[in-house]
Amino acid sequence: MSSMKRYSLRLACGTMSLATLLVGATGCGEPEPFKVSEACGARFDPDLIGRLLPRGDEVVPDDTFSEPRQLRCEFAVDGQEQVGLRGDVVEPFVKPLEVKESVMLRLGDPAPADIGDGATISDHGAMALKACTYKGERMQYVLAIDGVEDPKDITERRHLLEKFLRSQLPVAMEEEGCRP
């Protein structure tokens, strides 16, 4: 091999190595989102719930207050409680979106969303409901998430909250035994 070819080969390899280092370095600033596939007795799309949690070293779910018909899951990141998730089987005459209207206002700029039988997406939380049959009785299932501060871009956060509800509502209903 001529010296010119060897020089060109070394230059190309050096350039590829530098490009590889730069690509690897771009992800070094902030930890990756958590991958949570199961917590508090519920299954999750690991890519969705993790993107709604702040970045950190450790996520610990707590379901101390969960009971049958009432999923309660609080996610603590690096020892600080951050995001709360609640699922409830409620009577069909209850109007959760009306009852929680002030809560959704407090969570910032609530807007309706076409999920289940009704939903509201706010800047820092969301809620959706769907009619179902629970132990032979007509009921409805309500899924709510709050305390969401990530991602920092509010438009992206609201999009992820909507995507999370679309994905999680049928899963949570099924796990609670609430059939559409």
mmCIF file of C-alpha atoms in Angstrom:
data_model
loop_
_atom_site.group_PDB
_atom_site.id
_atom_site.type_symbol
_atom_site.label_atom_id
_atom_site.label_comp_id
_atom_site.label_asym_id
_atom_site.label_seq_id
_atom_site.Cartn_x
_atom_site.Cartn_y
_atom_site.Cartn_z
ATOM 1 C CA MET A 1 0.000 0.000 0.000
ATOM 2 C CA SER A 2 1.393 3.412 -0.920
ATOM 3 C CA SER A 3 2.050 5.998 1.740
ATOM 4 C CA MET A 4 -0.625 8.290 0.253
ATOM 5 C CA LYS A 5 -3.285 5.541 0.557
ATOM 6 C CA ARG A 6 -2.230 4.816 4.160
ATOM 7 C CA TYR A 7 -2.415 8.520 5.008
ATOM 8 C CA SER A 8 -5.918 8.778 3.454
ATOM 9 C CA LEU A 9 -7.044 5.669 5.340
ATOM 10 C CA ARG A 10 -5.704 7.038 8.663
ATOM 11 C CA LEU A 11 -7.349 10.403 8.019
ATOM 12 C CA ALA A 12 -10.696 8.727 7.256
ATOM 13 C CA CYS A 13 -10.461 6.507 10.370
ATOM 14 C CA GLY A 14 -9.535 9.485 12.534
ATOM 15 C CA THR A 15 -12.481 11.477 11.189
ATOM 16 C CA MET A 16 -14.875 8.574 11.877
ATOM 17 C CA SER A 17 -13.498 8.205 15.410
ATOM 18 C CA LEU A 18 -13.972 11.905 16.084
ATOM 19 C CA ALA A 19 -17.537 11.751 14.730
ATOM 20 C CA THR A 20 -18.263 8.754 16.958
ATOM 21 C CA LEU A 21 -16.956 10.616 20.021
ATOM 22 C CA LEU A 22 -19.031 13.703 19.203
ATOM 23 C CA VAL A 23 -22.214 11.658 18.706
ATOM 24 C CA GLY A 24 -21.593 9.878 22.008
ATOM 25 C CA ALA A 25 -20.853 13.142 23.793
ATOM 26 C CA THR A 26 -24.134 14.765 22.824
ATOM 27 C CA GLY A 27 -26.062 12.481 25.191
ATOM 28 C CA CYS A 28 -23.700 12.913 28.137
ATOM 29 C CA GLY A 29 -25.145 16.154 29.545
ATOM 30 C CA GLU A 30 -28.395 14.871 31.016
ATOM 31 C CA PRO A 31 -29.397 11.377 32.186
ATOM 32 C CA GLU A 32 -31.642 9.367 29.905
ATOM 33 C CA PRO A 33 -35.359 9.112 30.802
ATOM 34 C CA PHE A 34 -36.225 6.287 33.180
ATOM 35 C CA LYS A 35 -37.623 3.085 31.688
ATOM 36 C CA VAL A 36 -40.509 2.039 33.948
ATOM 37 C CA SER A 37 -42.489 -0.907 32.600
ATOM 38 C CA GLU A 38 -44.261 -1.876 35.832
ATOM 39 C CA ALA A 39 -44.947 -0.044 39.078
ATOM 40 C CA CYS A 40 -47.617 -0.113 41.774
ATOM 41 C CA GLY A 41 -49.131 -3.250 40.267
ATOM 42 C CA ALA A 42 -49.650 -1.594 36.883
ATOM 43 C CA ARG A 43 -47.948 -2.061 33.527
ATOM 44 C CA PHE A 44 -46.701 0.971 31.590
ATOM 45 C CA ASP A 45 -45.272 1.810 28.217
ATOM 46 C CA PRO A 46 -41.700 2.282 29.510
ATOM 47 C CA ASP A 47 -40.930 5.032 27.022
ATOM 48 C CA LEU A 48 -43.933 7.163 27.987
ATOM 49 C CA ILE A 49 -44.015 7.288 31.787
ATOM 50 C CA GLY A 50 -40.247 7.730 31.962
ATOM 51 C CA ARG A 51 -40.358 10.801 29.719
ATOM 52 C CA LEU A 52 -42.898 12.417 32.071
ATOM 53 C CA LEU A 53 -40.604 11.977 35.080
ATOM 54 C CA PRO A 54 -37.717 14.324 35.858
ATOM 55 C CA ARG A 55 -34.241 13.020 35.102
ATOM 56 C CA GLY A 56 -32.261 11.642 37.991
ATOM 57 C CA ASP A 57 -30.374 8.678 39.380
ATOM 58 C CA GLU A 58 -33.221 6.719 40.989
ATOM 59 C CA VAL A 59 -36.986 6.429 40.614
ATOM 60 C CA VAL A 60 -39.018 4.766 43.373
ATOM 61 C CA PRO A 61 -42.744 4.112 42.917
ATOM 62 C CA ASP A 62 -44.944 4.026 46.033
ATOM 63 C CA ASP A 63 -48.413 2.483 46.128
ATOM 64 C CA THR A 64 -48.984 2.685 49.886
ATOM 65 C CA PHE A 65 -52.459 4.134 49.397
ATOM 66 C CA SER A 66 -53.673 1.794 46.643
ATOM 67 C CA GLU A 67 -56.794 -0.260 47.275
ATOM 68 C CA PRO A 68 -59.103 -2.318 45.082
ATOM 69 C CA ARG A 69 -60.800 0.041 42.605
ATOM 70 C CA GLN A 70 -58.305 2.775 43.539
ATOM 71 C CA LEU A 71 -54.816 2.722 42.022
ATOM 72 C CA ARG A 72 -52.537 5.222 43.731
ATOM 73 C CA CYS A 73 -48.965 5.502 42.557
ATOM 74 C CA GLU A 74 -46.528 8.222 43.487
ATOM 75 C CA PHE A 75 -43.180 8.372 41.711
ATOM 76 C CA ALA A 76 -40.254 9.763 43.710
ATOM 77 C CA VAL A 77 -37.133 10.744 41.808
ATOM 78 C CA ASP A 78 -33.937 10.998 43.844
ATOM 79 C CA GLY A 79 -35.979 10.969 47.046
ATOM 80 C CA GLN A 80 -38.476 13.685 46.077
ATOM 81 C CA GLU A 81 -42.099 12.891 45.264
ATOM 82 C CA GLN A 82 -42.767 14.122 41.759
ATOM 83 C CA VAL A 83 -45.593 12.593 39.726
ATOM 84 C CA GLY A 84 -48.851 11.102 40.990
ATOM 85 C CA LEU A 85 -51.010 8.618 39.113
ATOM 86 C CA ARG A 86 -54.536 7.712 40.182
ATOM 87 C CA GLY A 87 -57.068 5.288 38.774
ATOM 88 C CA ASP A 88 -60.595 4.949 40.123
ATOM 89 C CA VAL A 89 -63.653 2.858 39.370
ATOM 90 C CA VAL A 90 -66.585 5.206 40.031
ATOM 91 C CA GLU A 91 -70.368 5.162 39.733
ATOM 92 C CA PRO A 92 -71.766 6.134 36.322
ATOM 93 C CA PHE A 93 -73.585 9.211 37.682
ATOM 94 C CA VAL A 94 -70.314 10.786 38.932
ATOM 95 C CA LYS A 95 -68.973 13.503 36.611
ATOM 96 C CA PRO A 96 -65.188 13.388 37.236
ATOM 97 C CA LEU A 97 -64.313 16.032 34.654
ATOM 98 C CA GLU A 98 -66.720 18.479 36.321
ATOM 99 C CA VAL A 99 -65.774 17.500 39.881
ATOM 100 C CA LYS A 100 -62.055 17.954 39.159
ATOM 101 C CA GLU A 101 -62.426 21.045 36.989
ATOM 102 C CA SER A 102 -60.791 23.310 39.598
ATOM 103 C CA VAL A 103 -57.891 20.861 39.966
ATOM 104 C CA MET A 104 -57.334 20.864 36.219
ATOM 105 C CA LEU A 105 -57.459 24.675 36.214
ATOM 106 C CA ARG A 106 -54.792 24.714 38.922
ATOM 107 C CA LEU A 107 -52.666 22.374 36.749
ATOM 108 C CA GLY A 108 -52.693 25.000 33.986
ATOM 109 C CA ASP A 109 -54.713 25.807 30.890
ATOM 110 C CA PRO A 110 -57.025 22.752 30.711
ATOM 111 C CA ALA A 111 -58.300 21.719 27.284
ATOM 112 C CA PRO A 112 -60.594 18.859 26.266
ATOM 113 C CA ALA A 113 -59.111 15.872 24.460
ATOM 114 C CA ASP A 114 -60.739 13.120 22.440
ATOM 115 C CA ILE A 115 -59.779 10.154 24.624
ATOM 116 C CA GLY A 116 -62.197 7.547 25.973
ATOM 117 C CA ASP A 117 -65.522 9.124 26.956
ATOM 118 C CA GLY A 118 -63.892 12.429 27.827
ATOM 119 C CA ALA A 119 -60.543 13.837 28.822
ATOM 120 C CA THR A 120 -58.802 17.025 29.876
ATOM 121 C CA ILE A 121 -55.130 17.822 29.290
ATOM 122 C CA SER A 122 -53.473 20.574 31.344
ATOM 123 C CA ASP A 123 -49.925 21.892 31.482
ATOM 124 C CA HIS A 124 -48.990 19.703 34.480
ATOM 125 C CA GLY A 125 -51.506 16.857 34.421
ATOM 126 C CA ALA A 126 -54.319 15.101 32.632
ATOM 127 C CA MET A 127 -57.460 13.052 33.229
ATOM 128 C CA ALA A 128 -59.517 10.670 31.099
ATOM 129 C CA LEU A 129 -62.542 8.462 31.718
ATOM 130 C CA LYS A 130 -64.251 5.547 30.021
ATOM 131 C CA ALA A 131 -67.488 3.677 30.744
ATOM 132 C CA CYS A 132 -66.966 0.057 31.722
ATOM 133 C CA THR A 133 -68.456 -2.950 33.439
ATOM 134 C CA TYR A 134 -66.985 -3.785 36.825
ATOM 135 C CA LYS A 135 -68.098 -7.013 38.509
ATOM 136 C CA GLY A 136 -71.265 -7.035 36.408
ATOM 137 C CA GLU A 137 -72.212 -3.411 37.114
ATOM 138 C CA ARG A 138 -72.022 -0.399 34.805
ATOM 139 C CA MET A 139 -69.322 1.920 36.106
ATOM 140 C CA GLN A 140 -66.666 4.187 34.701
ATOM 141 C CA TYR A 141 -62.916 4.223 35.032
ATOM 142 C CA VAL A 142 -61.062 7.484 35.651
ATOM 143 C CA LEU A 143 -57.311 7.811 35.149
ATOM 144 C CA ALA A 144 -55.495 10.972 36.287
ATOM 145 C CA ILE A 145 -51.859 12.029 36.357
ATOM 146 C CA ASP A 146 -50.503 15.189 38.008
ATOM 147 C CA GLY A 147 -47.320 16.877 39.162
ATOM 148 C CA VAL A 148 -45.755 16.551 35.710
ATOM 149 C CA GLU A 149 -42.982 19.085 35.086
ATOM 150 C CA ASP A 150 -41.077 17.274 32.334
ATOM 151 C CA PRO A 151 -40.381 17.690 29.509
ATOM 152 C CA LYS A 152 -39.740 21.382 30.064
ATOM 153 C CA ASP A 153 -41.371 22.318 26.739
ATOM 154 C CA ILE A 154 -45.096 22.586 27.600
ATOM 155 C CA THR A 155 -46.317 21.692 24.095
ATOM 156 C CA GLU A 156 -44.237 18.519 24.110
ATOM 157 C CA ARG A 157 -45.354 17.720 27.683
ATOM 158 C CA ARG A 158 -49.031 18.094 26.786
ATOM 159 C CA HIS A 159 -48.525 15.881 23.737
ATOM 160 C CA LEU A 160 -46.874 13.202 25.907
ATOM 161 C CA LEU A 161 -49.655 13.449 28.513
ATOM 162 C CA GLU A 162 -52.247 12.844 25.798
ATOM 163 C CA LYS A 163 -50.245 9.961 24.379
ATOM 164 C CA PHE A 164 -49.841 8.512 27.890
ATOM 165 C CA LEU A 165 -53.597 8.602 28.571
ATOM 166 C CA ARG A 166 -54.408 7.011 25.190
ATOM 167 C CA SER A 167 -51.943 4.229 25.910
ATOM 168 C CA GLN A 168 -52.547 3.752 29.641
ATOM 169 C CA LEU A 169 -56.338 4.089 30.002
ATOM 170 C CA PRO A 170 -57.213 0.708 28.404
ATOM 171 C CA VAL A 171 -54.326 -1.021 30.217
ATOM 172 C CA ALA A 172 -55.295 0.386 33.619
ATOM 173 C CA MET A 173 -58.972 -0.497 33.059
ATOM 174 C CA GLU A 174 -58.108 -4.066 32.139
ATOM 175 C CA GLU A 175 -55.808 -4.509 35.120
ATOM 176 C CA GLU A 176 -58.536 -3.221 37.447
ATOM 177 C CA GLY A 177 -61.091 -5.607 35.911
ATOM 178 C CA CYS A 178 -63.160 -2.825 34.371
ATOM 179 C CA ARG A 179 -64.227 -4.094 30.917
ATOM 180 C CA PRO A 180 -65.401 -1.723 28.125
#
